[in-house]
JSON list of C-alpha atoms in Angstrom, two decimals:
[
{"chain": "A", "resi": 1, "resn": "MET", "atom": "CA", "xyz": [23.81, -27.12, 5.12]},
{"chain": "A", "resi": 2, "resn": "ALA", "atom": "CA", "xyz": [21.67, -24.14, 4.29]},
{"chain": "A", "resi": 3, "resn": "ILE", "atom": "CA", "xyz": [19.49, -24.48, 1.21]},
{"chain": "A", "resi": 4, "resn": "TYR", "atom": "CA", "xyz": [19.65, -21.10, -0.90]},
{"chain": "A", "resi": 5, "resn": "ALA", "atom": "CA", "xyz": [16.85, -20.05, -3.25]},
{"chain": "A", "resi": 6, "resn": "LYS", "atom": "CA", "xyz": [15.90, -17.31, -5.66]},
{"chain": "A", "resi": 7, "resn": "VAL", "atom": "CA", "xyz": [12.14, -16.10, -5.42]},
{"chain": "A", "resi": 8, "resn": "THR", "atom": "CA", "xyz": [10.64, -16.48, -8.81]},
{"chain": "A", "resi": 9, "resn": "ARG", "atom": "CA", "xyz": [7.08, -15.46, -8.27]},
{"chain": "A", "resi": 10, "resn": "ILE", "atom": "CA", "xyz": [4.97, -14.34, -5.06]},
{"chain": "A", "resi": 11, "resn": "MET", "atom": "CA", "xyz": [1.82, -16.48, -5.31]},
{"chain": "A", "resi": 12, "resn": "THR", "atom": "CA", "xyz": [-0.08, -15.39, -2.40]},
{"chain": "A", "resi": 13, "resn": "THR", "atom": "CA", "xyz": [0.35, -13.24, 0.89]},
{"chain": "A", "resi": 14, "resn": "ASP", "atom": "CA", "xyz": [1.98, -16.14, 2.54]},
{"chain": "A", "resi": 15, "resn": "PHE", "atom": "CA", "xyz": [3.53, -18.24, -0.53]},
{"chain": "A", "resi": 16, "resn": "ALA", "atom": "CA", "xyz": [6.01, -17.90, -2.98]},
{"chain": "A", "resi": 17, "resn": "GLU", "atom": "CA", "xyz": [7.59, -19.88, -5.80]},
{"chain": "A", "resi": 18, "resn": "VAL", "atom": "CA", "xyz": [11.28, -20.40, -5.49]},
{"chain": "A", "resi": 19, "resn": "SER", "atom": "CA", "xyz": [14.12, -21.80, -7.61]},
{"chain": "A", "resi": 20, "resn": "ILE", "atom": "CA", "xyz": [16.91, -23.54, -5.65]},
{"chain": "A", "resi": 21, "resn": "LEU", "atom": "CA", "xyz": [20.32, -22.26, -6.28]},
{"chain": "A", "resi": 22, "resn": "ASP", "atom": "CA", "xyz": [23.83, -23.87, -6.39]},
{"chain": "A", "resi": 23, "resn": "GLY", "atom": "CA", "xyz": [25.34, -22.01, -3.44]},
{"chain": "A", "resi": 24, "resn": "LEU", "atom": "CA", "xyz": [24.54, -18.46, -2.16]},
{"chain": "A", "resi": 25, "resn": "ASN", "atom": "CA", "xyz": [25.87, -16.69, -5.34]},
{"chain": "A", "resi": 26, "resn": "GLY", "atom": "CA", "xyz": [25.28, -19.76, -7.73]},
{"chain": "A", "resi": 27, "resn": "ASP", "atom": "CA", "xyz": [22.93, -20.49, -10.52]},
{"chain": "A", "resi": 28, "resn": "PRO", "atom": "CA", "xyz": [19.78, -22.18, -10.28]},
{"chain": "A", "resi": 29, "resn": "ILE", "atom": "CA", "xyz": [20.40, -25.93, -10.38]},
{"chain": "A", "resi": 30, "resn": "ASP", "atom": "CA", "xyz": [17.48, -26.67, -12.71]},
{"chain": "A", "resi": 31, "resn": "SER", "atom": "CA", "xyz": [14.20, -25.18, -14.07]},
{"chain": "A", "resi": 32, "resn": "THR", "atom": "CA", "xyz": [12.11, -26.88, -11.21]},
{"chain": "A", "resi": 33, "resn": "THR", "atom": "CA", "xyz": [10.52, -24.54, -8.83]},
{"chain": "A", "resi": 34, "resn": "TYR", "atom": "CA", "xyz": [8.95, -25.05, -5.46]},
{"chain": "A", "resi": 35, "resn": "ILE", "atom": "CA", "xyz": [6.43, -23.61, -3.21]},
{"chain": "A", "resi": 36, "resn": "ALA", "atom": "CA", "xyz": [7.71, -22.18, -0.03]},
{"chain": "A", "resi": 37, "resn": "GLU", "atom": "CA", "xyz": [5.81, -20.49, 2.83]},
{"chain": "A", "resi": 38, "resn": "PHE", "atom": "CA", "xyz": [6.89, -17.35, 4.39]},
{"chain": "A", "resi": 39, "resn": "GLN", "atom": "CA", "xyz": [5.58, -14.98, 7.18]},
{"chain": "A", "resi": 40, "resn": "GLY", "atom": "CA", "xyz": [3.53, -12.47, 5.09]},
{"chain": "A", "resi": 41, "resn": "LYS", "atom": "CA", "xyz": [4.28, -8.81, 6.06]},
{"chain": "A", "resi": 42, "resn": "LYS", "atom": "CA", "xyz": [6.83, -9.67, 8.45]},
{"chain": "A", "resi": 43, "resn": "ASP", "atom": "CA", "xyz": [9.31, -11.27, 6.05]},
{"chain": "A", "resi": 44, "resn": "ASN", "atom": "CA", "xyz": [8.39, -8.97, 3.12]},
{"chain": "A", "resi": 45, "resn": "VAL", "atom": "CA", "xyz": [9.75, -11.31, 0.55]},
{"chain": "A", "resi": 46, "resn": "ARG", "atom": "CA", "xyz": [9.71, -10.08, -2.99]},
{"chain": "A", "resi": 47, "resn": "ARG", "atom": "CA", "xyz": [10.45, -11.39, -6.48]},
{"chain": "A", "resi": 48, "resn": "ASP", "atom": "CA", "xyz": [14.25, -11.90, -7.23]},
{"chain": "A", "resi": 49, "resn": "ASP", "atom": "CA", "xyz": [15.19, -12.02, -3.51]},
{"chain": "A", "resi": 50, "resn": "ILE", "atom": "CA", "xyz": [17.73, -14.60, -2.51]},
{"chain": "A", "resi": 51, "resn": "VAL", "atom": "CA", "xyz": [16.53, -16.26, 0.61]},
{"chain": "A", "resi": 52, "resn": "GLU", "atom": "CA", "xyz": [17.59, -19.15, 2.93]},
{"chain": "A", "resi": 53, "resn": "LEU", "atom": "CA", "xyz": [15.26, -22.14, 3.22]},
{"chain": "A", "resi": 54, "resn": "GLU", "atom": "CA", "xyz": [14.24, -25.17, 5.48]},
{"chain": "A", "resi": 55, "resn": "THR", "atom": "CA", "xyz": [12.55, -28.19, 4.49]},
{"chain": "A", "resi": 56, "resn": "CYS", "atom": "CA", "xyz": [9.09, -29.04, 6.12]},
{"chain": "A", "resi": 57, "resn": "ASP", "atom": "CA", "xyz": [6.39, -31.36, 6.01]},
{"chain": "A", "resi": 58, "resn": "ASN", "atom": "CA", "xyz": [3.28, -30.88, 3.62]},
{"chain": "A", "resi": 59, "resn": "ARG", "atom": "CA", "xyz": [0.18, -30.46, 5.41]},
{"chain": "A", "resi": 60, "resn": "ILE", "atom": "CA", "xyz": [-3.39, -31.47, 4.35]},
{"chain": "A", "resi": 61, "resn": "MET", "atom": "CA", "xyz": [-6.13, -29.75, 6.27]},
{"chain": "A", "resi": 62, "resn": "ASN", "atom": "CA", "xyz": [-9.12, -32.48, 6.45]},
{"chain": "A", "resi": 63, "resn": "GLU", "atom": "CA", "xyz": [-11.40, -29.64, 7.81]},
{"chain": "A", "resi": 64, "resn": "SER", "atom": "CA", "xyz": [-11.13, -27.69, 4.50]},
{"chain": "A", "resi": 65, "resn": "LYS", "atom": "CA", "xyz": [-13.04, -30.50, 2.84]},
{"chain": "A", "resi": 66, "resn": "VAL", "atom": "CA", "xyz": [-16.37, -29.53, 4.75]},
{"chain": "A", "resi": 67, "resn": "ALA", "atom": "CA", "xyz": [-16.37, -26.34, 2.41]},
{"chain": "A", "resi": 68, "resn": "TYR", "atom": "CA", "xyz": [-17.29, -28.60, -0.53]},
{"chain": "A", "resi": 69, "resn": "ALA", "atom": "CA", "xyz": [-20.50, -29.64, 1.22]},
{"chain": "A", "resi": 70, "resn": "LEU", "atom": "CA", "xyz": [-21.62, -26.20, 0.64]},
{"chain": "A", "resi": 71, "resn": "PRO", "atom": "CA", "xyz": [-22.60, -27.01, -3.23]},
{"chain": "A", "resi": 72, "resn": "ILE", "atom": "CA", "xyz": [-24.72, -29.90, -2.17]},
{"chain": "A", "resi": 73, "resn": "ILE", "atom": "CA", "xyz": [-26.60, -27.59, 0.56]},
{"chain": "A", "resi": 74, "resn": "GLY", "atom": "CA", "xyz": [-27.10, -24.76, -2.00]},
{"chain": "A", "resi": 75, "resn": "PHE", "atom": "CA", "xyz": [-28.56, -27.19, -4.42]},
{"chain": "A", "resi": 76, "resn": "ILE", "atom": "CA", "xyz": [-31.00, -28.56, -2.09]},
{"chain": "A", "resi": 77, "resn": "ILE", "atom": "CA", "xyz": [-31.72, -24.97, -0.86]},
{"chain": "A", "resi": 78, "resn": "GLY", "atom": "CA", "xyz": [-32.11, -23.74, -4.25]},
{"chain": "A", "resi": 79, "resn": "PHE", "atom": "CA", "xyz": [-34.54, -26.32, -5.00]},
{"chain": "A", "resi": 80, "resn": "LEU", "atom": "CA", "xyz": [-36.65, -25.90, -1.87]},
{"chain": "A", "resi": 81, "resn": "ILE", "atom": "CA", "xyz": [-37.14, -22.11, -2.13]},
{"chain": "A", "resi": 82, "resn": "THR", "atom": "CA", "xyz": [-38.30, -22.24, -5.76]},
{"chain": "A", "resi": 83, "resn": "GLY", "atom": "CA", "xyz": [-41.31, -24.49, -4.91]},
{"chain": "A", "resi": 84, "resn": "SER", "atom": "CA", "xyz": [-43.91, -22.29, -6.97]},
{"chain": "A", "resi": 85, "resn": "LYS", "atom": "CA", "xyz": [-42.05, -22.77, -10.13]},
{"chain": "A", "resi": 86, "resn": "THR", "atom": "CA", "xyz": [-41.99, -25.56, -12.72]},
{"chain": "A", "resi": 87, "resn": "MET", "atom": "CA", "xyz": [-39.66, -28.31, -12.22]},
{"chain": "A", "resi": 88, "resn": "GLY", "atom": "CA", "xyz": [-37.17, -27.22, -14.98]},
{"chain": "A", "resi": 89, "resn": "GLU", "atom": "CA", "xyz": [-36.78, -23.78, -13.46]},
{"chain": "A", "resi": 90, "resn": "ARG", "atom": "CA", "xyz": [-36.50, -25.17, -9.86]},
{"chain": "A", "resi": 91, "resn": "LEU", "atom": "CA", "xyz": [-33.62, -27.60, -11.25]},
{"chain": "A", "resi": 92, "resn": "LEU", "atom": "CA", "xyz": [-31.98, -24.62, -12.99]},
{"chain": "A", "resi": 93, "resn": "ALA", "atom": "CA", "xyz": [-32.00, -22.23, -10.01]},
{"chain": "A", "resi": 94, "resn": "ALA", "atom": "CA", "xyz": [-30.54, -25.31, -7.71]},
{"chain": "A", "resi": 95, "resn": "ALA", "atom": "CA", "xyz": [-27.81, -25.92, -10.35]},
{"chain": "A", "resi": 96, "resn": "LEU", "atom": "CA", "xyz": [-26.82, -22.33, -10.66]},
{"chain": "A", "resi": 97, "resn": "LEU", "atom": "CA", "xyz": [-26.79, -21.75, -6.68]},
{"chain": "A", "resi": 98, "resn": "GLY", "atom": "CA", "xyz": [-24.81, -24.84, -6.57]},
{"chain": "A", "resi": 99, "resn": "VAL", "atom": "CA", "xyz": [-22.09, -23.78, -9.11]},
{"chain": "A", "resi": 100, "resn": "MET", "atom": "CA", "xyz": [-21.77, -20.64, -7.49]},
{"chain": "A", "resi": 101, "resn": "LEU", "atom": "CA", "xyz": [-21.11, -22.00, -3.95]},
{"chain": "A", "resi": 102, "resn": "LEU", "atom": "CA", "xyz": [-18.73, -24.75, -5.56]},
{"chain": "A", "resi": 103, "resn": "ILE", "atom": "CA", "xyz": [-16.60, -21.56, -6.92]},
{"chain": "A", "resi": 104, "resn": "VAL", "atom": "CA", "xyz": [-16.85, -20.06, -3.58]},
{"chain": "A", "resi": 105, "resn": "ALA", "atom": "CA", "xyz": [-15.57, -23.23, -1.70]},
{"chain": "A", "resi": 106, "resn": "TYR", "atom": "CA", "xyz": [-12.83, -23.36, -4.34]},
{"chain": "A", "resi": 107, "resn": "VAL", "atom": "CA", "xyz": [-11.73, -19.98, -3.71]},
{"chain": "A", "resi": 108, "resn": "MET", "atom": "CA", "xyz": [-11.93, -20.42, 0.26]},
{"chain": "A", "resi": 109, "resn": "ASN", "atom": "CA", "xyz": [-9.58, -23.39, -0.15]},
{"chain": "A", "resi": 110, "resn": "ARG", "atom": "CA", "xyz": [-6.63, -21.77, -1.58]},
{"chain": "A", "resi": 111, "resn": "ARG", "atom": "CA", "xyz": [-4.45, -21.86, 1.60]},
{"chain": "A", "resi": 112, "resn": "SER", "atom": "CA", "xyz": [-5.16, -25.53, 2.09]},
{"chain": "A", "resi": 113, "resn": "ARG", "atom": "CA", "xyz": [-4.36, -26.26, -1.49]},
{"chain": "A", "resi": 114, "resn": "MET", "atom": "CA", "xyz": [-0.98, -24.46, -1.16]},
{"chain": "A", "resi": 115, "resn": "LEU", "atom": "CA", "xyz": [-0.04, -26.17, 2.35]},
{"chain": "A", "resi": 116, "resn": "LYS", "atom": "CA", "xyz": [-0.44, -29.45, 0.40]},
{"chain": "A", "resi": 117, "resn": "TYR", "atom": "CA", "xyz": [2.22, -28.65, -2.26]},
{"chain": "A", "resi": 118, "resn": "ARG", "atom": "CA", "xyz": [4.61, -26.70, 0.00]},
{"chain": "A", "resi": 119, "resn": "LYS", "atom": "CA", "xyz": [8.36, -28.06, 0.32]},
{"chain": "A", "resi": 120, "resn": "TYR", "atom": "CA", "xyz": [10.09, -25.50, 2.09]},
{"chain": "A", "resi": 121, "resn": "ARG", "atom": "CA", "xyz": [9.73, -22.59, 4.62]},
{"chain": "A", "resi": 122, "resn": "VAL", "atom": "CA", "xyz": [11.61, -19.36, 4.39]},
{"chain": "A", "resi": 123, "resn": "VAL", "atom": "CA", "xyz": [14.15, -18.94, 7.13]},
{"chain": "A", "resi": 124, "resn": "LYS", "atom": "CA", "xyz": [15.46, -15.39, 6.31]},
{"chain": "A", "resi": 125, "resn": "ILE", "atom": "CA", "xyz": [16.21, -13.04, 3.39]},
{"chain": "A", "resi": 126, "resn": "VAL", "atom": "CA", "xyz": [19.80, -13.12, 2.59]},
{"chain": "A", "resi": 127, "resn": "LYS", "atom": "CA", "xyz": [19.85, -10.84, -0.28]},
{"chain": "A", "resi": 128, "resn": "LYS", "atom": "CA", "xyz": [17.14, -8.17, -1.14]},
{"chain": "A", "resi": 129, "resn": "ASN", "atom": "CA", "xyz": [16.66, -7.43, -4.61]},
{"chain": "A", "resi": 130, "resn": "PRO", "atom": "CA", "xyz": [18.28, -4.07, -5.42]},
{"chain": "A", "resi": 131, "resn": "HIS", "atom": "CA", "xyz": [15.94, -3.00, -8.27]},
{"chain": "A", "resi": 132, "resn": "LEU", "atom": "CA", "xyz": [12.85, -2.91, -6.10]},
{"chain": "A", "resi": 133, "resn": "LEU", "atom": "CA", "xyz": [12.13, 0.24, -3.89]}
]
């Protein structure tokens, strides 16, 4: 049995938020939305398209957790390269570098967070949105 859904929002180039429909031309079952993965430019999924889905397993990328070691390394490097300053300035510089690298690590791991929460994969687009050119 095919699962049909309406794309409610494009989140990134490979992930969309979908609402499950009651049949091909039906209404949404409820207000719950799920994350579905698609093939980027190949599928060309857009908002309000009707798509066919298949279930898939969530995936946790353990290697993506390595990026969160960057803030600790940045803190240590920031503390070491400001050796001629006072202790307060050294700690402030190290903390600022650590916070900046924490933000970089968070942005870098967006794909791994999306893979963690996805429930479906887009098989094909059944009906394109007629209002988008």
